[in-house]
GROMACS .gro file of C-alpha atoms in nm:
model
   51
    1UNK     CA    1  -0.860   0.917  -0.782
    2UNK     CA    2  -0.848   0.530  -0.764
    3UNK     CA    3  -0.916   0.335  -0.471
    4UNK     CA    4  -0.580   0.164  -0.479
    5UNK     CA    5  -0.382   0.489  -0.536
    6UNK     CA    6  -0.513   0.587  -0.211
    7UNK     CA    7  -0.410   0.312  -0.048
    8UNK     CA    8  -0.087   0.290  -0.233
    9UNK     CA    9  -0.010   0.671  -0.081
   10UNK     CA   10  -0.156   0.561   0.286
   11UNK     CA   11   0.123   0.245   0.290
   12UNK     CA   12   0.408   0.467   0.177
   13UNK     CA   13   0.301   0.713   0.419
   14UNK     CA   14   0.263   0.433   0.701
   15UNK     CA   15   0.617   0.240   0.577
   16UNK     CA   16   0.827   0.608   0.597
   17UNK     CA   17   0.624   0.689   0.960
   18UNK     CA   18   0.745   0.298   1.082
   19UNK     CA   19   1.128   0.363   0.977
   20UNK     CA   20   1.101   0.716   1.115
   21UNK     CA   21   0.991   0.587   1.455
   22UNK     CA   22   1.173   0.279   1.545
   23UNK     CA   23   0.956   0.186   1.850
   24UNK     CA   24   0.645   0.165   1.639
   25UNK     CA   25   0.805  -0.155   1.431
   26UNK     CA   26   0.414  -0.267   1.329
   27UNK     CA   27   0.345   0.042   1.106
   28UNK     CA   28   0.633  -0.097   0.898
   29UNK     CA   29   0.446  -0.401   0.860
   30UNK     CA   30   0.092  -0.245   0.811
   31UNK     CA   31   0.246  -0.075   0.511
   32UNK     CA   32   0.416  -0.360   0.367
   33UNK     CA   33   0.031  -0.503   0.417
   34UNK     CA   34  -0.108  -0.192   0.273
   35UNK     CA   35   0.104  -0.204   0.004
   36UNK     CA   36   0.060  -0.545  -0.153
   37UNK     CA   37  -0.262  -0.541  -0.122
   38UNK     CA   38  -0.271  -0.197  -0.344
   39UNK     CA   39  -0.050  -0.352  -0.581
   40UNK     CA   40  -0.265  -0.629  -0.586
   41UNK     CA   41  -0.598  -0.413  -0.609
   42UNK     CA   42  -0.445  -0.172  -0.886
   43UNK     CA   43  -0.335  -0.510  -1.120
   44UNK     CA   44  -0.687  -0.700  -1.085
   45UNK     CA   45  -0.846  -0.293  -1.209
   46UNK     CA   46  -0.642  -0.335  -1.516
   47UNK     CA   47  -0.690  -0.656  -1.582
   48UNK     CA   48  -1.052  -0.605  -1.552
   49UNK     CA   49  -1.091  -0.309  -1.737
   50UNK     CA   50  -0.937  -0.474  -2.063
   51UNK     CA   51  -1.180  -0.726  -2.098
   0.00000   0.00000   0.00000
């Protein structure tokens, strides 16, 4: 499994966890975080494994 699948799953876990419990607001923001930098991670793998 990918590096950045994992952490693509471990921000959508984090984002639903930070909407389910209002008073912990920065775990919507760590998973936003988490997130990009996934997105960011997976699209750099590709772009590396085509040249």
């Amino acid at each position: 499994m990918p590096t950045w699948l994992i952490i693509l799953l471990v921000g959508v876990v984090l984002l639903i966890l930070g909407v389910a419990v209002e008073a912990a607001q920065f775990l919507i923001w760590l998973g936003v975080i988490v997130l990009v930098v996934s997105l960011i991670l997976g699209f750099v793998g590709r772009g590396k494994s085509r040249v």
